[in-house]
Amino acid sequence: MAKNGNDAEIDEGLYSRQLYVLGHEAMKRMQNSNVLISGMRGLGVEIAKNIILGGVRSVTVHDQGVAEWRDLSSQFYLREEDLGKNRAEVSQHRLAELNSYVPVNAYTEALTEDYMTKFQVVVLTNSTLEEQLQVGEFCHSKGIKLIVADTRGLFGQLFCDFGEEMTVYDTNGEQPLSAMISMITKDNPGVVTCLDEARHGFESGDYVTFTEVQGMTELNGCQPVEIKVLVLVSLVIMTSGFTDYVRGGIVSQVKMPKKISFVSVCHFSVISPWHSSTFIGKKCLPVIDLFWCLCVFQADGDELLTLAKEVNSAQTGSAKVEQLDEALIKKLSFVAAGDLAPVDAFIGGLAAQEVMKACTGKFMPIMQWLYFDALECLAEEEGVELTEEECAPRNCRYDGQIAVFGTKLQDMLAKQRYFLVGAGAIGCELLKNFAMIGLAGGEGEVIVTDMDTIEKSNLNRQFLFRPSDVTKMKSDTAAAAVKQMNPSIRITGHQNRVGPDTERVYDDDFFESLDGVTNALDNVDARMYMDRRCVYYRKPLLESGTLGTKGNVQVVIPFLTESYSSSQDPPEKSIPICTLKNFPNAIEHTLQWARDEFEGLFKQPPENAMQYLSDPKFMERTLKLPGAQPVEVLEAVYKSLVTDCPHSWADCVAWARNHWQCQYSNNIRQLLHNFPPDQLTSSGAPFWSGPKRCPHPLEFSTSNELHMDYVMAGANLFAHTYGMQGSTDRAGVIKILQDVKVPPFTPRSGVKIHVSDQELQNSNSSVGKTRTFDDDTNFHMDFIVASSNLRAENYDIPPTDRHKSKLIAGKIIPAIATTTAAVVGLVCLELIKIVQGHKKLESFKNGFMNLALPFFAFSEPIAAPTHKYYEIDWTLWDRFEVTGLQPNGEEMTLRQFLDYFKVRSHKLLFTLPPCGFWRTINPIFVFLFFVRMSISWRSPCFLRECPCSILSSCLLPNSKRDWTCREYIV
């Protein structure tokens, strides 16, 4: 079996998305950590799953209990046939399948101090207060990091003790900032002013270093210095005694280690969570923990309340609460016997992230205690309480959930019909939670669609898949996996992309049969499309997403909230084209240039050439293109088919070598011919200053690895374009290069080089769009990395490695299993509210989190905005609806239809079209158009929110209502 540790390399194919979150150094530290998890109920197995996927050195799962019916509501690795068996032993082999690099062991004896010394991190779940105190004192004294996590129904808590002194190497996980300098004063203190083209983003207290400063060279390579921010473009440092500043320079942020300390659970005291404050005290039993543990044994809320008052009255100082929230304590008692998969998923995701922080020193830990509840999931009406009979165990797999919500909700969940769009990381977690809560466990159905196949990089966070599933369809594989977890779930897998092309599949009947939609998508366009469909059919939508340690949840409820599309993120900041073409100053610029280079060499020309050969109308279409594009396209076709067409592998090598000469030597020489290094602007300032870095040409050498990387990748890609056999024989390529004739460079006069985007626009130059890049085969990334780093060398920009190059050039979204689990837990809590029929806006919660900080925020969804239209308030959910068939069986006439809006309903004045219009239309068609059965009119607000829907105004067949006008402008 493969293993993690000092002797093992990081499998970048498996951990690629997680590496973009943690980084290589943190991953290496994590691979040297042994973790013990005590308690293998729902919360324990959730934590184990997440950290095994993360890639620690080893995991040991501990439990002395046996599987019970109530465990099956959240423990997704227990089956009904496992009842009565030890939970740790049953879970061990299923957990081990998640990651072949992480050995998983089971331990069923009592925890002893000698046994715990084997581990760097200990996690306690489902533990007593006595055990927490005992284990906590021992771990604190031995430098073993401790995490205590627990859930009770709709309540959750998390406690961290990482020792007397812990070093955090990166508190937030963000990429270090950098900015270009325009001026540095020699004052006491000195002021560093950054270029006005962008806000620097630094904060007071940050540490920075300086490079490329001309004049005040004492700053170059100095030790990190602390700064104070004055305004958005300037900051303060000490510069007295330095030489005078001349020009240039880059200021870069340095992540400084931060030392933090923790107290043990024995010395930790908090005021109860229903009070507004938390405190760290000395030698005082944690009041809330005592309440928490007492509630396990109390079925009677009044009795628990009495005990809570007695405990509170015995406290002194900040540990004593002036006024207990009696209603909250009773609710804690009533739901404490429950075990809910969504709450376990949320707390389990957080706890697993804390394990990773303990192992790596990456991100800021929770200091030190976290409390969570989701009481808004209970009945909205005040005073509504379930009876003991409704919540009594049934000896079924949903007992843990019935203990909180009763049997009525369970029956409702079983009948739900939900559409899940996407079976990736979020989709897998959603399906697991659907199976645990019993969604579609009866007459209902879950339909999951995903057109993608499983790749190796998916296995690190899409936990329903195994190495043997690679190349299989995600939707079918995920559906089969959750059927193993809960055989009662009715689930169907599709392989369709959602969009206009599949509206014959996902038609009126399909959407009208749904109870709701959950998105698990990775792009905004698909999200907006599904949002429009849900608004159109007035179906609730659960939207969520993750970006590394960041996650969000949005709930969209018909007639109550705004839609997903009602608000949009600002557009992604683009790089000016002139910067890409001639004046790069950062590695992001050279990588984008390399992407464009790849597209322009190996994608667009072959496509244009094939169209020229196969499409008779190609010339006609090309000549209609604006500006200089027809000439550019036709020249590229001529090169592809005539001048550049290779006849052998040697021709491909020669082409790559000459293209290298053109891009990294000749073009740079031409640029310097137009703008010499000592060029001045019209104002007398140096042309090559500020963001414009003066380049230098490169000289090709076969002994330079980067030069050869480019030729090898370029030659192989060029050969592949023409269907020829490539080669990886470097010695053979070097031999071919000795005979390649490279024409000498002669500067050309009259060559126009644009120095601004405005000049580019005025010249009608065309710039092609690049595609999303995430392919690590066939020399694609080899070419991108070599192209980018060669151009970086031209402009003296520090190069970057393949890992970071792939992140930027491939537009890869960083991802980690912990964030996904926590986000999906919140999604499923909102789902439970929807199924119960909650109607109050304040009952629903949009969630935002950043586990790195850590930061958590919950807010009410924004109410659906209203607009006045003819003195009537409209939202995007409203429609004009007319039932054409009257109660007496007669069909409404056209005049009755118009009068309905004019007089009875909305007081809108309709004017018939000119008579000529009616003479051209069959009266029967008009009658069917307006009258037949049911006509649906969209509100003006909807047409403004979703204008694309206007384009589809037409008569659509409907099996239930014969014909219906789905959309029409009033």
Tab-separated table of N, CA and C in Angstrom, residues 775-903:
chain	number	residue	atom	x	y	z
A	775	ASP	N	-5.702	20.878	-19.059
A	775	ASP	CA	-5.243	19.639	-19.687
A	775	ASP	C	-3.747	19.492	-19.435
A	776	ASP	N	-3.365	18.400	-18.817
A	776	ASP	CA	-1.958	18.196	-18.475
A	776	ASP	C	-1.319	17.133	-19.357
A	777	THR	N	-1.888	16.887	-20.515
A	777	THR	CA	-1.353	15.859	-21.413
A	777	THR	C	-1.023	16.476	-22.765
A	778	ASN	N	-0.387	15.697	-23.603
A	778	ASN	CA	-0.123	16.071	-24.997
A	778	ASN	C	0.677	17.369	-25.133
A	779	PHE	N	1.579	17.616	-24.195
A	779	PHE	CA	2.492	18.755	-24.265
A	779	PHE	C	1.803	20.115	-24.112
A	780	HIS	N	0.516	20.133	-23.762
A	780	HIS	CA	-0.188	21.414	-23.644
A	780	HIS	C	0.435	22.285	-22.549
A	781	MET	N	0.509	21.753	-21.344
A	781	MET	CA	1.060	22.542	-20.252
A	781	MET	C	2.567	22.735	-20.398
A	782	ASP	N	3.247	21.788	-21.031
A	782	ASP	CA	4.680	21.970	-21.295
A	782	ASP	C	4.905	23.227	-22.125
A	783	PHE	N	4.072	23.401	-23.136
A	783	PHE	CA	4.200	24.573	-24.005
A	783	PHE	C	3.841	25.852	-23.251
A	784	ILE	N	2.768	25.814	-22.476
A	784	ILE	CA	2.323	26.994	-21.726
A	784	ILE	C	3.407	27.437	-20.752
A	785	VAL	N	3.938	26.498	-19.983
A	785	VAL	CA	4.942	26.837	-18.969
A	785	VAL	C	6.204	27.395	-19.629
A	786	ALA	N	6.689	26.716	-20.676
A	786	ALA	CA	7.904	27.184	-21.346
A	786	ALA	C	7.689	28.551	-21.984
A	787	SER	N	6.546	28.732	-22.659
A	787	SER	CA	6.260	30.012	-23.312
A	787	SER	C	6.215	31.136	-22.295
A	788	SER	N	5.524	30.913	-21.197
A	788	SER	CA	5.371	31.949	-20.178
A	788	SER	C	6.704	32.312	-19.540
A	789	ASN	N	7.468	31.311	-19.147
A	789	ASN	CA	8.725	31.591	-18.452
A	789	ASN	C	9.795	32.195	-19.371
A	790	LEU	N	9.761	31.860	-20.659
A	790	LEU	CA	10.677	32.499	-21.597
A	790	LEU	C	10.345	33.984	-21.744
A	791	ARG	N	9.060	34.279	-21.840
A	791	ARG	CA	8.657	35.694	-21.947
A	791	ARG	C	8.957	36.429	-20.637
A	792	ALA	N	8.783	35.737	-19.511
A	792	ALA	CA	9.144	36.345	-18.232
A	792	ALA	C	10.632	36.680	-18.196
A	793	GLU	N	11.455	35.797	-18.775
A	793	GLU	CA	12.896	36.065	-18.824
A	793	GLU	C	13.192	37.274	-19.703
A	794	ASN	N	12.427	37.421	-20.794
A	794	ASN	CA	12.593	38.605	-21.636
A	794	ASN	C	12.447	39.897	-20.827
A	795	TYR	N	11.502	39.902	-19.928
A	795	TYR	CA	11.155	41.134	-19.203
A	795	TYR	C	11.653	41.120	-17.755
A	796	ASP	N	12.534	40.206	-17.411
A	796	ASP	CA	13.094	40.110	-16.052
A	796	ASP	C	12.009	39.968	-14.995
A	797	ILE	N	10.996	39.179	-15.329
A	797	ILE	CA	9.932	38.854	-14.380
A	797	ILE	C	10.266	37.506	-13.753
A	798	PRO	N	10.201	37.371	-12.440
A	798	PRO	CA	10.496	36.068	-11.826
A	798	PRO	C	9.607	34.975	-12.398
A	799	PRO	N	10.178	33.853	-12.826
A	799	PRO	CA	9.367	32.757	-13.399
A	799	PRO	C	8.577	32.043	-12.311
A	800	THR	N	7.704	31.153	-12.731
A	800	THR	CA	6.934	30.366	-11.778
A	800	THR	C	6.973	28.905	-12.183
A	801	ASP	N	6.613	28.042	-11.247
A	801	ASP	CA	6.694	26.606	-11.520
A	801	ASP	C	5.449	26.114	-12.247
A	802	ARG	N	5.491	24.856	-12.617
A	802	ARG	CA	4.394	24.255	-13.376
A	802	ARG	C	3.097	24.254	-12.581
A	803	HIS	N	3.207	24.032	-11.272
A	803	HIS	CA	2.023	23.955	-10.420
A	803	HIS	C	1.236	25.273	-10.450
A	804	LYS	N	1.925	26.393	-10.195
A	804	LYS	CA	1.247	27.683	-10.206
A	804	LYS	C	0.828	28.070	-11.615
A	805	SER	N	1.637	27.712	-12.603
A	805	SER	CA	1.287	28.020	-13.988
A	805	SER	C	-0.035	27.364	-14.370
A	806	LYS	N	-0.203	26.125	-13.952
A	806	LYS	CA	-1.444	25.425	-14.281
A	806	LYS	C	-2.631	26.054	-13.585
A	807	LEU	N	-2.439	26.514	-12.354
A	807	LEU	CA	-3.520	27.170	-11.617
A	807	LEU	C	-3.991	28.416	-12.348
A	808	ILE	N	-3.038	29.261	-12.775
A	808	ILE	CA	-3.400	30.531	-13.398
A	808	ILE	C	-3.855	30.334	-14.840
A	809	ALA	N	-3.050	29.629	-15.628
A	809	ALA	CA	-3.372	29.464	-17.044
A	809	ALA	C	-4.587	28.576	-17.242
A	810	GLY	N	-4.759	27.585	-16.365
A	810	GLY	CA	-5.892	26.686	-16.487
A	810	GLY	C	-7.167	27.194	-15.859
A	811	LYS	N	-7.078	28.370	-15.201
A	811	LYS	CA	-8.244	28.934	-14.507
A	811	LYS	C	-8.887	27.883	-13.606
A	812	ILE	N	-8.036	27.162	-12.880
A	812	ILE	CA	-8.500	26.067	-12.031
A	812	ILE	C	-9.062	26.628	-10.738
A	813	ILE	N	-10.165	26.057	-10.279
A	813	ILE	CA	-10.803	26.478	-9.039
A	813	ILE	C	-10.234	25.640	-7.900
A	814	PRO	N	-9.531	26.243	-6.937
A	814	PRO	CA	-9.029	25.473	-5.789
A	814	PRO	C	-10.192	24.852	-5.022
A	815	ALA	N	-9.979	23.657	-4.499
A	815	ALA	CA	-11.073	22.972	-3.807
A	815	ALA	C	-10.517	22.070	-2.728
A	816	ILE	N	-11.300	21.917	-1.655
A	816	ILE	CA	-10.930	21.055	-0.546
A	816	ILE	C	-12.201	20.453	0.032
A	817	ALA	N	-12.114	19.201	0.474
A	817	ALA	CA	-13.303	18.455	0.899
A	817	ALA	C	-13.984	19.069	2.109
A	818	THR	N	-13.217	19.687	3.002
A	818	THR	CA	-13.794	20.227	4.235
A	818	THR	C	-14.816	21.321	3.948
A	819	THR	N	-14.475	22.248	3.071
A	819	THR	CA	-15.395	23.333	2.744
A	819	THR	C	-16.654	22.790	2.087
A	820	THR	N	-16.474	21.842	1.191
A	820	THR	CA	-17.623	21.264	0.491
A	820	THR	C	-18.595	20.619	1.473
A	821	ALA	N	-18.067	19.843	2.420
A	821	ALA	CA	-18.931	19.177	3.399
A	821	ALA	C	-19.703	20.190	4.230
A	822	ALA	N	-19.019	21.246	4.686
A	822	ALA	CA	-19.675	22.244	5.529
A	822	ALA	C	-20.750	22.995	4.758
A	823	VAL	N	-20.466	23.377	3.528
A	823	VAL	CA	-21.435	24.112	2.717
A	823	VAL	C	-22.674	23.263	2.455
A	824	VAL	N	-22.473	22.010	2.104
A	824	VAL	CA	-23.614	21.139	1.788
A	824	VAL	C	-24.456	20.866	3.030
A	825	GLY	N	-23.825	20.811	4.200
A	825	GLY	CA	-24.610	20.685	5.422
A	825	GLY	C	-25.609	21.813	5.573
A	826	LEU	N	-25.167	23.045	5.279
A	826	LEU	CA	-26.074	24.196	5.359
A	826	LEU	C	-27.144	24.138	4.278
A	827	VAL	N	-26.783	23.670	3.091
A	827	VAL	CA	-27.764	23.543	2.014
A	827	VAL	C	-28.905	22.617	2.439
A	828	CYS	N	-28.561	21.494	3.038
A	828	CYS	CA	-29.583	20.506	3.390
A	828	CYS	C	-30.442	20.966	4.567
A	829	LEU	N	-29.925	21.819	5.424
A	829	LEU	CA	-30.774	22.417	6.456
A	829	LEU	C	-31.822	23.323	5.813
A	830	GLU	N	-31.438	24.057	4.766
A	830	GLU	CA	-32.417	24.881	4.055
A	830	GLU	C	-33.427	24.005	3.326
A	831	LEU	N	-32.985	22.875	2.819
A	831	LEU	CA	-33.894	21.940	2.154
A	831	LEU	C	-34.966	21.460	3.120
A	832	ILE	N	-34.583	21.150	4.346
A	832	ILE	CA	-35.549	20.692	5.339
A	832	ILE	C	-36.597	21.771	5.598
A	833	LYS	N	-36.190	23.029	5.621
A	833	LYS	CA	-37.150	24.125	5.815
A	833	LYS	C	-38.135	24.199	4.646
A	834	ILE	N	-37.608	24.041	3.440
A	834	ILE	CA	-38.467	24.104	2.255
A	834	ILE	C	-39.500	22.991	2.276
A	835	VAL	N	-39.060	21.780	2.599
A	835	VAL	CA	-39.982	20.637	2.619
A	835	VAL	C	-41.054	20.837	3.683
A	836	GLN	N	-40.695	21.442	4.809
A	836	GLN	CA	-41.693	21.700	5.852
A	836	GLN	C	-42.667	22.798	5.464
A	837	GLY	N	-42.321	23.575	4.441
A	837	GLY	CA	-43.231	24.624	3.994
A	837	GLY	C	-43.066	25.939	4.720
A	838	HIS	N	-41.863	26.242	5.193
A	838	HIS	CA	-41.639	27.514	5.873
A	838	HIS	C	-41.972	28.666	4.925
A	839	LYS	N	-42.604	29.713	5.476
A	839	LYS	CA	-43.059	30.835	4.663
A	839	LYS	C	-42.435	32.166	5.060
A	840	LYS	N	-41.815	32.234	6.224
A	840	LYS	CA	-41.252	33.497	6.687
A	840	LYS	C	-39.846	33.688	6.136
A	841	LEU	N	-39.575	34.903	5.684
A	841	LEU	CA	-38.263	35.202	5.134
A	841	LEU	C	-37.162	34.977	6.159
A	842	GLU	N	-37.449	35.327	7.442
A	842	GLU	CA	-36.431	35.204	8.477
A	842	GLU	C	-36.129	33.761	8.849
A	843	SER	N	-36.926	32.822	8.376
A	843	SER	CA	-36.656	31.410	8.666
A	843	SER	C	-35.509	30.867	7.823
A	844	PHE	N	-35.285	31.473	6.670
A	844	PHE	CA	-34.257	30.974	5.750
A	844	PHE	C	-32.956	31.730	5.973
A	845	LYS	N	-31.857	31.087	5.641
A	845	LYS	CA	-30.552	31.679	5.878
A	845	LYS	C	-29.640	31.475	4.664
A	846	ASN	N	-29.126	32.583	4.147
A	846	ASN	CA	-27.990	32.514	3.230
A	846	ASN	C	-26.724	32.451	4.074
A	847	GLY	N	-25.794	31.619	3.688
A	847	GLY	CA	-24.588	31.437	4.492
A	847	GLY	C	-23.325	31.800	3.733
A	848	PHE	N	-22.354	32.353	4.454
A	848	PHE	CA	-21.052	32.702	3.889
A	848	PHE	C	-19.991	32.283	4.894
A	849	MET	N	-18.928	31.678	4.419
A	849	MET	CA	-17.882	31.225	5.338
A	849	MET	C	-16.519	31.283	4.669
A	850	ASN	N	-15.515	31.434	5.509
A	850	ASN	CA	-14.123	31.280	5.097
A	850	ASN	C	-13.432	30.534	6.220
A	851	LEU	N	-13.224	29.237	6.028
A	851	LEU	CA	-12.665	28.399	7.084
A	851	LEU	C	-11.229	28.771	7.415
A	852	ALA	N	-10.552	29.507	6.547
A	852	ALA	CA	-9.166	29.874	6.811
A	852	ALA	C	-9.061	30.931	7.894
A	853	LEU	N	-10.058	31.793	8.056
A	853	LEU	CA	-9.898	32.950	8.943
A	853	LEU	C	-10.020	32.649	10.434
A	854	PRO	N	-10.999	31.908	10.950
A	854	PRO	CA	-12.236	31.441	10.330
A	854	PRO	C	-13.324	32.515	10.432
A	855	PHE	N	-14.236	32.534	9.448
A	855	PHE	CA	-15.297	33.533	9.389
A	855	PHE	C	-16.597	32.847	8.988
A	856	PHE	N	-17.672	33.188	9.688
A	856	PHE	CA	-18.988	32.634	9.379
A	856	PHE	C	-20.015	33.761	9.468
A	857	ALA	N	-20.888	33.839	8.489
A	857	ALA	CA	-21.928	34.864	8.504
A	857	ALA	C	-23.199	34.285	7.907
A	858	PHE	N	-24.312	34.606	8.541
A	858	PHE	CA	-25.606	34.151	8.053
A	858	PHE	C	-26.530	35.363	7.949
A	859	SER	N	-27.312	35.401	6.903
A	859	SER	CA	-28.214	36.535	6.710
A	859	SER	C	-29.521	36.051	6.111
A	860	GLU	N	-30.563	36.829	6.341
A	860	GLU	CA	-31.824	36.530	5.676
A	860	GLU	C	-31.649	36.748	4.172
A	861	PRO	N	-32.283	35.929	3.344
A	861	PRO	CA	-32.249	36.197	1.909
A	861	PRO	C	-32.873	37.557	1.616
A	862	ILE	N	-32.460	38.162	0.534
A	862	ILE	CA	-33.053	39.430	0.123
A	862	ILE	C	-34.447	39.155	-0.427
A	863	ALA	N	-35.409	39.916	0.055
A	863	ALA	CA	-36.782	39.727	-0.410
A	863	ALA	C	-36.882	40.054	-1.893
A	864	ALA	N	-37.823	39.412	-2.562
A	864	ALA	CA	-38.033	39.667	-3.983
A	864	ALA	C	-38.373	41.134	-4.183
A	865	PRO	N	-37.570	41.868	-4.962
A	865	PRO	CA	-37.844	43.303	-5.152
A	865	PRO	C	-39.147	43.520	-5.905
A	866	THR	N	-39.872	44.546	-5.499
A	866	THR	CA	-41.152	44.875	-6.141
A	866	THR	C	-40.993	46.114	-7.008
A	867	HIS	N	-41.814	46.167	-8.049
A	867	HIS	CA	-41.810	47.302	-8.968
A	867	HIS	C	-43.261	47.701	-9.242
A	868	LYS	N	-43.474	48.992	-9.381
A	868	LYS	CA	-44.805	49.496	-9.711
A	868	LYS	C	-45.040	49.384	-11.207
A	869	TYR	N	-46.191	48.851	-11.561
A	869	TYR	CA	-46.575	48.775	-12.963
A	869	TYR	C	-48.079	48.947	-13.021
A	870	TYR	N	-48.545	50.061	-13.571
A	870	TYR	CA	-49.971	50.368	-13.597
A	870	TYR	C	-50.570	50.303	-12.197
A	871	GLU	N	-49.875	50.942	-11.245
A	871	GLU	CA	-50.340	51.039	-9.858
A	871	GLU	C	-50.398	49.683	-9.154
A	872	ILE	N	-49.758	48.677	-9.713
A	872	ILE	CA	-49.745	47.346	-9.094
A	872	ILE	C	-48.313	46.976	-8.777
A	873	ASP	N	-48.082	46.392	-7.604
A	873	ASP	CA	-46.753	45.922	-7.233
A	873	ASP	C	-46.495	44.557	-7.843
A	874	TRP	N	-45.374	44.462	-8.560
A	874	TRP	CA	-45.011	43.207	-9.208
A	874	TRP	C	-43.630	42.773	-8.753
A	875	THR	N	-43.438	41.451	-8.681
A	875	THR	CA	-42.114	40.876	-8.489
A	875	THR	C	-41.822	39.955	-9.668
A	876	LEU	N	-40.600	39.459	-9.732
A	876	LEU	CA	-40.255	38.577	-10.844
A	876	LEU	C	-41.024	37.263	-10.800
A	877	TRP	N	-41.680	36.961	-9.681
A	877	TRP	CA	-42.418	35.701	-9.566
A	877	TRP	C	-43.863	35.819	-10.068
A	878	ASP	N	-44.343	37.044	-10.315
A	878	ASP	CA	-45.757	37.246	-10.623
A	878	ASP	C	-46.056	37.036	-12.092
A	879	ARG	N	-47.340	36.705	-12.352
A	879	ARG	CA	-47.815	36.508	-13.719
A	879	ARG	C	-49.244	37.009	-13.825
A	880	PHE	N	-49.668	37.305	-15.050
A	880	PHE	CA	-51.097	37.406	-15.346
A	880	PHE	C	-51.550	35.987	-15.699
A	881	GLU	N	-52.549	35.491	-15.036
A	881	GLU	CA	-53.032	34.147	-15.347
A	881	GLU	C	-54.536	34.193	-15.589
A	882	VAL	N	-54.929	33.586	-16.656
A	882	VAL	CA	-56.342	33.538	-17.023
A	882	VAL	C	-56.713	32.099	-17.316
A	883	THR	N	-57.773	31.645	-16.724
A	883	THR	CA	-58.276	30.305	-17.018
A	883	THR	C	-59.299	30.420	-18.134
A	884	GLY	N	-58.956	29.902	-19.299
A	884	GLY	CA	-59.828	30.055	-20.450
A	884	GLY	C	-61.123	29.277	-20.333
A	885	LEU	N	-61.083	28.126	-19.654
A	885	LEU	CA	-62.278	27.302	-19.513
A	885	LEU	C	-63.020	27.727	-18.250
A	886	GLN	N	-64.252	28.245	-18.385
A	886	GLN	CA	-65.014	28.789	-17.276
A	886	GLN	C	-65.657	27.659	-16.474
A	887	PRO	N	-66.082	27.962	-15.219
A	887	PRO	CA	-66.688	26.918	-14.376
A	887	PRO	C	-67.889	26.225	-15.023
A	888	ASN	N	-68.633	26.956	-15.867
A	888	ASN	CA	-69.811	26.349	-16.510
A	888	ASN	C	-69.460	25.533	-17.737
A	889	GLY	N	-68.178	25.426	-18.031
A	889	GLY	CA	-67.756	24.611	-19.165
A	889	GLY	C	-67.578	25.376	-20.452
A	890	GLU	N	-67.991	26.682	-20.468
A	890	GLU	CA	-67.850	27.472	-21.686
A	890	GLU	C	-66.438	28.056	-21.780
A	891	GLU	N	-66.020	28.289	-23.026
A	891	GLU	CA	-64.722	28.881	-23.242
A	891	GLU	C	-64.836	30.388	-23.359
A	892	MET	N	-63.857	31.092	-22.780
A	892	MET	CA	-63.853	32.547	-22.773
A	892	MET	C	-63.668	33.086	-24.186
A	893	THR	N	-64.422	34.129	-24.513
A	893	THR	CA	-64.258	34.780	-25.812
A	893	THR	C	-63.120	35.775	-25.745
A	894	LEU	N	-62.712	36.256	-26.912
A	894	LEU	CA	-61.633	37.227	-26.956
A	894	LEU	C	-62.015	38.502	-26.219
A	895	ARG	N	-63.256	38.982	-26.372
A	895	ARG	CA	-63.699	40.183	-25.683
A	895	ARG	C	-63.691	39.974	-24.178
A	896	GLN	N	-64.148	38.805	-23.724
A	896	GLN	CA	-64.122	38.513	-22.285
A	896	GLN	C	-62.682	38.485	-21.766
A	897	PHE	N	-61.809	37.976	-22.607
A	897	PHE	CA	-60.399	37.918	-22.215
A	897	PHE	C	-59.834	39.315	-22.004
A	898	LEU	N	-60.106	40.244	-22.939
A	898	LEU	CA	-59.602	41.603	-22.808
A	898	LEU	C	-60.254	42.330	-21.642
A	899	ASP	N	-61.551	42.096	-21.454
A	899	ASP	CA	-62.250	42.755	-20.349
A	899	ASP	C	-61.740	42.276	-18.997
A	900	TYR	N	-61.283	41.039	-18.959
A	900	TYR	CA	-60.771	40.497	-17.687
A	900	TYR	C	-59.622	41.349	-17.168
A	901	PHE	N	-58.726	41.712	-18.045
A	901	PHE	CA	-57.593	42.533	-17.629
A	901	PHE	C	-57.992	43.995	-17.452
A	902	LYS	N	-58.872	44.476	-18.315
A	902	LYS	CA	-59.223	45.892	-18.305
A	902	LYS	C	-60.095	46.268	-17.125
A	903	VAL	N	-61.025	45.407	-16.796
A	903	VAL	CA	-62.033	45.765	-15.794
A	903	VAL	C	-61.872	44.973	-14.505
